[in-house]
PDB file of C-alpha atoms in Angstrom:
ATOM      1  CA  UNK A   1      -0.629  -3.070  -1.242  1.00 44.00           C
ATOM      2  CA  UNK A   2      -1.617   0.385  -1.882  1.00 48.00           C
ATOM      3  CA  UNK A   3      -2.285   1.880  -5.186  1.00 52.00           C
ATOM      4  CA  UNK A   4      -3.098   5.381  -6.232  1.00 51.00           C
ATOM      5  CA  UNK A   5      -3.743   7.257  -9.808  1.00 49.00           C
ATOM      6  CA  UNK A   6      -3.932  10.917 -10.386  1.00 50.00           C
ATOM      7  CA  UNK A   7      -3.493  11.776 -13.755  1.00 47.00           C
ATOM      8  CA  UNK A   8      -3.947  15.636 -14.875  1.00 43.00           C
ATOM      9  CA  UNK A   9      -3.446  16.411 -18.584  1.00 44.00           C
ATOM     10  CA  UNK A  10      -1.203  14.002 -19.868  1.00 43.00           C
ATOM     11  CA  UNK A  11       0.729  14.087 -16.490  1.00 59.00           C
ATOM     12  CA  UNK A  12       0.329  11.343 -14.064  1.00 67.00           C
ATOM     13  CA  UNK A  13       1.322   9.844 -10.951  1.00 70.00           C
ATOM     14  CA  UNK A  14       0.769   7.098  -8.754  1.00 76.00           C
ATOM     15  CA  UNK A  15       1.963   4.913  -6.418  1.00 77.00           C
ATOM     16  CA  UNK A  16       2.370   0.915  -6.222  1.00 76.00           C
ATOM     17  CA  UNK A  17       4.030  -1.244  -3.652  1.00 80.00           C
ATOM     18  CA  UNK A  18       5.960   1.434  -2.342  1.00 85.00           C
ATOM     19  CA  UNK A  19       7.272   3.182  -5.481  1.00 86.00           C
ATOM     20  CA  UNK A  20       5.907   6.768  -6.907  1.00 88.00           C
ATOM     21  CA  UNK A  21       5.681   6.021 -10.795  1.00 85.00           C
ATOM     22  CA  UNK A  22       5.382   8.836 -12.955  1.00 81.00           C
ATOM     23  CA  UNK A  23       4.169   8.945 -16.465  1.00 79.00           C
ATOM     24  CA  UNK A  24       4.588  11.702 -18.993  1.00 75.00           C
ATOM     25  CA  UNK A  25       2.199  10.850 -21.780  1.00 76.00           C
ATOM     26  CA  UNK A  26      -1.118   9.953 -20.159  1.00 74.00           C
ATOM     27  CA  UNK A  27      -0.366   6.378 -18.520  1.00 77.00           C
ATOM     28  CA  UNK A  28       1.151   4.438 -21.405  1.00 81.00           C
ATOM     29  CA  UNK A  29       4.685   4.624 -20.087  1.00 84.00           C
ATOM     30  CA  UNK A  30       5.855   4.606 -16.288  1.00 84.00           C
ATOM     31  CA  UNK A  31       9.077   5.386 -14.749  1.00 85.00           C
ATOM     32  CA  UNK A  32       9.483   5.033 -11.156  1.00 87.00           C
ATOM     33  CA  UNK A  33      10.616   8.673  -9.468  1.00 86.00           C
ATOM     34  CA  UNK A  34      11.793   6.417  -6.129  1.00 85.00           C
ATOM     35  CA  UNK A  35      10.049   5.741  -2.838  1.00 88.00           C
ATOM     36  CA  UNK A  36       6.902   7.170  -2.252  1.00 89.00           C
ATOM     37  CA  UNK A  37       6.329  10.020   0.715  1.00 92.00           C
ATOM     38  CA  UNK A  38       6.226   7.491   4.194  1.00 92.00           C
ATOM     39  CA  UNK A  39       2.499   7.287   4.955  1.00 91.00           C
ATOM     40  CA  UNK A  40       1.008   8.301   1.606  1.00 91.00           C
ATOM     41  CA  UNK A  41      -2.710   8.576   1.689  1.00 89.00           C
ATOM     42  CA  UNK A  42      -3.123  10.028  -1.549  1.00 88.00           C
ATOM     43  CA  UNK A  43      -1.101  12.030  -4.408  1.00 90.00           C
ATOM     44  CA  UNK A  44      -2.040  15.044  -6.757  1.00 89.00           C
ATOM     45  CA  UNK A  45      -0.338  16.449  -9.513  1.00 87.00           C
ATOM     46  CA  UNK A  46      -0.185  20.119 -10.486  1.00 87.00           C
ATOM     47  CA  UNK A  47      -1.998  21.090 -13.697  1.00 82.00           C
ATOM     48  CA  UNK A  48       0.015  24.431 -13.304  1.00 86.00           C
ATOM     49  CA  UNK A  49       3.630  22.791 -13.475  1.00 87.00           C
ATOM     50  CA  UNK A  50       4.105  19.518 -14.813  1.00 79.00           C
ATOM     51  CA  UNK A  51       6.894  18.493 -12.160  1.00 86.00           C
ATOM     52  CA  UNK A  52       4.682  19.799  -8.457  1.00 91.00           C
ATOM     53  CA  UNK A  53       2.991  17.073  -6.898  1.00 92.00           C
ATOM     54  CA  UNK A  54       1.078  16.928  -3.770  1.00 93.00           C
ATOM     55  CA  UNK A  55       0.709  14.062  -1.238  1.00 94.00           C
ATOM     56  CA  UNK A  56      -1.346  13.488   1.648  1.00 93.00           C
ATOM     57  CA  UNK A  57      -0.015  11.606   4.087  1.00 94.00           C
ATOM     58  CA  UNK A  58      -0.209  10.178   7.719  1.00 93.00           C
ATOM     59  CA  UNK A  59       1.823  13.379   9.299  1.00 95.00           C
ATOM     60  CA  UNK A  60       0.742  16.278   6.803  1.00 95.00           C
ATOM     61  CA  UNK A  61       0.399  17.979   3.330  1.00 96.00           C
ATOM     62  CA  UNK A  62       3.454  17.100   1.259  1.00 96.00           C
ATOM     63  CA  UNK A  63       4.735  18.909  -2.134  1.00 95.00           C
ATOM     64  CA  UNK A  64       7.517  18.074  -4.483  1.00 94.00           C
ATOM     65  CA  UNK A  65       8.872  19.977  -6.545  1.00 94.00           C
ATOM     66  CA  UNK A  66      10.707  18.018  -8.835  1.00 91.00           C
ATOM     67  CA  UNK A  67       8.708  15.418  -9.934  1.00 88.00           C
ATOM     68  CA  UNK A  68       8.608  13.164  -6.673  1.00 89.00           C
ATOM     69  CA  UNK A  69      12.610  13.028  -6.056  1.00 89.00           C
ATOM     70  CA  UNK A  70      12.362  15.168  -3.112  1.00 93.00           C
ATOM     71  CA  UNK A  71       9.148  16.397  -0.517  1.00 95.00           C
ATOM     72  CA  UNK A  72       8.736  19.441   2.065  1.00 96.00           C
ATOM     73  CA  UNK A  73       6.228  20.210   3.756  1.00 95.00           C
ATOM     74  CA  UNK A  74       3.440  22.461   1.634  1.00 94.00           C
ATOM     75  CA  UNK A  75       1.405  23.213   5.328  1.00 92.00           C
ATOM     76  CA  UNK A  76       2.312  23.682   8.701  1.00 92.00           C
ATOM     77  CA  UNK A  77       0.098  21.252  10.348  1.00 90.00           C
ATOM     78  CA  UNK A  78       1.439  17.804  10.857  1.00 93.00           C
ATOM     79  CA  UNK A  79      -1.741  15.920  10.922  1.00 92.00           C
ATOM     80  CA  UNK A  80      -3.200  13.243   9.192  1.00 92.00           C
ATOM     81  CA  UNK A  81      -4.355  14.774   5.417  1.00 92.00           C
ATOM     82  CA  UNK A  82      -6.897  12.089   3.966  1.00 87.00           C
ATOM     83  CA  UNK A  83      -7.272  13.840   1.151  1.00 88.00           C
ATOM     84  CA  UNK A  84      -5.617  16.488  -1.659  1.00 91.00           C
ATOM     85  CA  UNK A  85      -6.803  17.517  -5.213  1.00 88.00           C
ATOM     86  CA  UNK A  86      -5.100  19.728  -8.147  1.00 88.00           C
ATOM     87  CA  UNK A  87      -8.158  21.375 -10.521  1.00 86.00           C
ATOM     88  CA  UNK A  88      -7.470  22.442 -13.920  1.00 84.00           C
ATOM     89  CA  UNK A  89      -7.728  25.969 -13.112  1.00 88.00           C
ATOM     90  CA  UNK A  90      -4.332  26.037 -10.048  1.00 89.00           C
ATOM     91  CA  UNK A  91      -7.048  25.209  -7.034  1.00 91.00           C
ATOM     92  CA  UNK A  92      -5.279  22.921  -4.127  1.00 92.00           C
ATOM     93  CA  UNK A  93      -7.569  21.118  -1.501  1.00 91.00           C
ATOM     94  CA  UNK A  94      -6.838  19.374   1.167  1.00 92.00           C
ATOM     95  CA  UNK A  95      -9.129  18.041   4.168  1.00 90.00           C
ATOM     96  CA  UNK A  96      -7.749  17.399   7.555  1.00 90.00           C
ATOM     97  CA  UNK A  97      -9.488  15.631  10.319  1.00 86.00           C
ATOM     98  CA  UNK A  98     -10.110  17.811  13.016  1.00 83.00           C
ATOM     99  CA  UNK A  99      -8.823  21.310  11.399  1.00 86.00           C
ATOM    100  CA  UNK A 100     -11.333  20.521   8.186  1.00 86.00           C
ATOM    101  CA  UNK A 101     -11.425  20.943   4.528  1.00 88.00           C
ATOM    102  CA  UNK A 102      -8.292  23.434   3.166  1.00 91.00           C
ATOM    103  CA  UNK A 103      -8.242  25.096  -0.055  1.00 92.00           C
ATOM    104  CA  UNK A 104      -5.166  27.424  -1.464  1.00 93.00           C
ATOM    105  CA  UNK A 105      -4.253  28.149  -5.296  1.00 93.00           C
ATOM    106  CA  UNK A 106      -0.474  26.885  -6.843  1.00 89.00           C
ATOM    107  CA  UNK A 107       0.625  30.146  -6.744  1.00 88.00           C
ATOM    108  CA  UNK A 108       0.062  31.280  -3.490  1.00 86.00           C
ATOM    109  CA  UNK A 109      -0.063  28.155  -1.350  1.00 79.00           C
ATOM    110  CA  UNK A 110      -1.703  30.305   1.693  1.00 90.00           C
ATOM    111  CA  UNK A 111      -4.276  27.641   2.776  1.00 92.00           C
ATOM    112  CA  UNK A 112      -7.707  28.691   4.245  1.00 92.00           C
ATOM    113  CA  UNK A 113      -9.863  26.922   5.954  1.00 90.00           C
ATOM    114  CA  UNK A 114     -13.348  26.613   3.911  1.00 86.00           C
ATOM    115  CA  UNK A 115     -14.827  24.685   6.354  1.00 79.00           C
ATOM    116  CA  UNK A 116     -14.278  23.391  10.104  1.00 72.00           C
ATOM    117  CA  UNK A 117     -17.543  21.684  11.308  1.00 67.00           C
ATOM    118  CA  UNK A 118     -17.155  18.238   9.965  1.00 61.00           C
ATOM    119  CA  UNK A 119     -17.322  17.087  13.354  1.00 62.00           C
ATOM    120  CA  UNK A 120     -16.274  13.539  13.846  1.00 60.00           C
ATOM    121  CA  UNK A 121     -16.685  13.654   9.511  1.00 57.00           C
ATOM    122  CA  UNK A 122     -13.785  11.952   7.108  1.00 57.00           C
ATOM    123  CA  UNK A 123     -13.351  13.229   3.992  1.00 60.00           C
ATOM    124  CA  UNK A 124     -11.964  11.039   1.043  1.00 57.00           C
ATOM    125  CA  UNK A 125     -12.050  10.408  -2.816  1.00 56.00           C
ATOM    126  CA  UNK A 126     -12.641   7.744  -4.688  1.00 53.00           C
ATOM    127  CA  UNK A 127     -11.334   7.033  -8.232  1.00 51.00           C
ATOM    128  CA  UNK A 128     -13.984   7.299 -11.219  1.00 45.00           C
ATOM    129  CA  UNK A 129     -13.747   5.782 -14.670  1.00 43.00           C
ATOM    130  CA  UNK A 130     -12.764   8.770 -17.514  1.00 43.00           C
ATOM    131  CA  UNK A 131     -16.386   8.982 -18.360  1.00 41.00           C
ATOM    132  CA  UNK A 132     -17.100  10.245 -14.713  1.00 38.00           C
ATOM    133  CA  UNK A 133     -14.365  12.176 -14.461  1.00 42.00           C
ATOM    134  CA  UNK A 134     -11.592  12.851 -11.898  1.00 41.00           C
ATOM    135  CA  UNK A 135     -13.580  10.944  -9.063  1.00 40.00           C
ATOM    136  CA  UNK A 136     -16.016  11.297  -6.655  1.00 38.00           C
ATOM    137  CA  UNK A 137     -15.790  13.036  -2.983  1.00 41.00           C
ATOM    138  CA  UNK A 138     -17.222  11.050  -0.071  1.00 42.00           C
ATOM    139  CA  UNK A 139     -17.677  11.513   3.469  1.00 41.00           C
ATOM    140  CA  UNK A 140     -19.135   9.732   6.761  1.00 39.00           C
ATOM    141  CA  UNK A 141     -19.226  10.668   9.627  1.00 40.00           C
ATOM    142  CA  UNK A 142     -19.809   9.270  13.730  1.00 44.00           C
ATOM    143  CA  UNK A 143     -23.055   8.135  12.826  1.00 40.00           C
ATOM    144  CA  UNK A 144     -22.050   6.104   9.466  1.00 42.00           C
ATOM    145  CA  UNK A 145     -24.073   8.037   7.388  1.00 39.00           C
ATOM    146  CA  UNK A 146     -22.566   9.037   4.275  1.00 37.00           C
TER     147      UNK A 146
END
C-alpha cells in the first residue's frame, strides 16, 4: 500500500491504494481524480496553478495538467525520478539517479542539472508534521551513510 501527501496552499494531492485523491480546501474533503501515474514514487502540486501536478515515477518526471486526469512527460529522460518538489515561489526539483538532482521553474520547465556527483547517492523526502514544514530531504549513499 503506498501513500503519499503533498499539499501546497489549500491544494492537495495524494495517492492511496492506487487512486490519486485530490482535495481543494486543505485535506478536509477528497475526491478521487482516477488512477494514479503507473510507478508513482512521489507527487507535487504546483503552487503556480492549482490544477499542474508533478509525479515521479519508476520511468520519468510526469506532469498533469488538469488536475491528475491526464500525464505527459514534463522531461525527456525516462529514468527512475525518486523524488520532485513544487516551492511557493514556481521552483520544480527533481533528482534522478545517475543524471542527479534537476531544478527548472513552472514557467519555463527547461531543467538543469544543479548537481551530478551523487555517485552511487539516492535522494528522497520524507513527510514532516505542519510544525516542520513541507518535509525533510534525505540521502545515502554506497556506503550507508546518510
Amino acid at each position: 500500500m503506498i501513500r503519499r501527501l503533498t499539499c501546497i496552499k489549500i491544494r492537495c494531492c495524494g495517492a492511496y491504494h492506487g487512486c490519486l485523491q485530490v482535495s481543494r480546501d486543505g485535506g478536509h474533503v477528497w475526491e478521487i481524480q482516477g488512477p494514479t501515474p503507473e510507478g508513482l514514487i512521489g507527487l507535487a502540486a504546483s503552487s503556480r496553478n492549482a490544477d499542474h501536478l508533478y509525479a515521479a515515477t519508476q520511468t520519468g518526471l510526469l506532469m498533469s495538467p488538469d488536475g491528475g486526469k491526464h500525464w505527459r512527460q514534463a522531461n525527456p529522460e525516462r529514468r527512475p525520478t525518486s523524488v520532485v518538489t513544487a516551492t511557493a515561489g514556481g521552483d520544480l526539483y527533481a533528482f534522478m539517479p545517475g543524471l542527479g538532482l534537476l531544478h527548472t521553474t513552472e514557467e519555463s520547465r527547461d531543467w538543469q542539472v544543479l548537481s551530478d556527483d551523487w555517485g552511487k547517492t539516492i535522494c528522497c523526502t520524507s513527510p514532516s508534521p505542519p510544525t516542520m514544514g513541507n518535509g525533510s530531504l534525505g540521502w545515502t549513499n554506497a556506503a550507508g551513510f546518510s
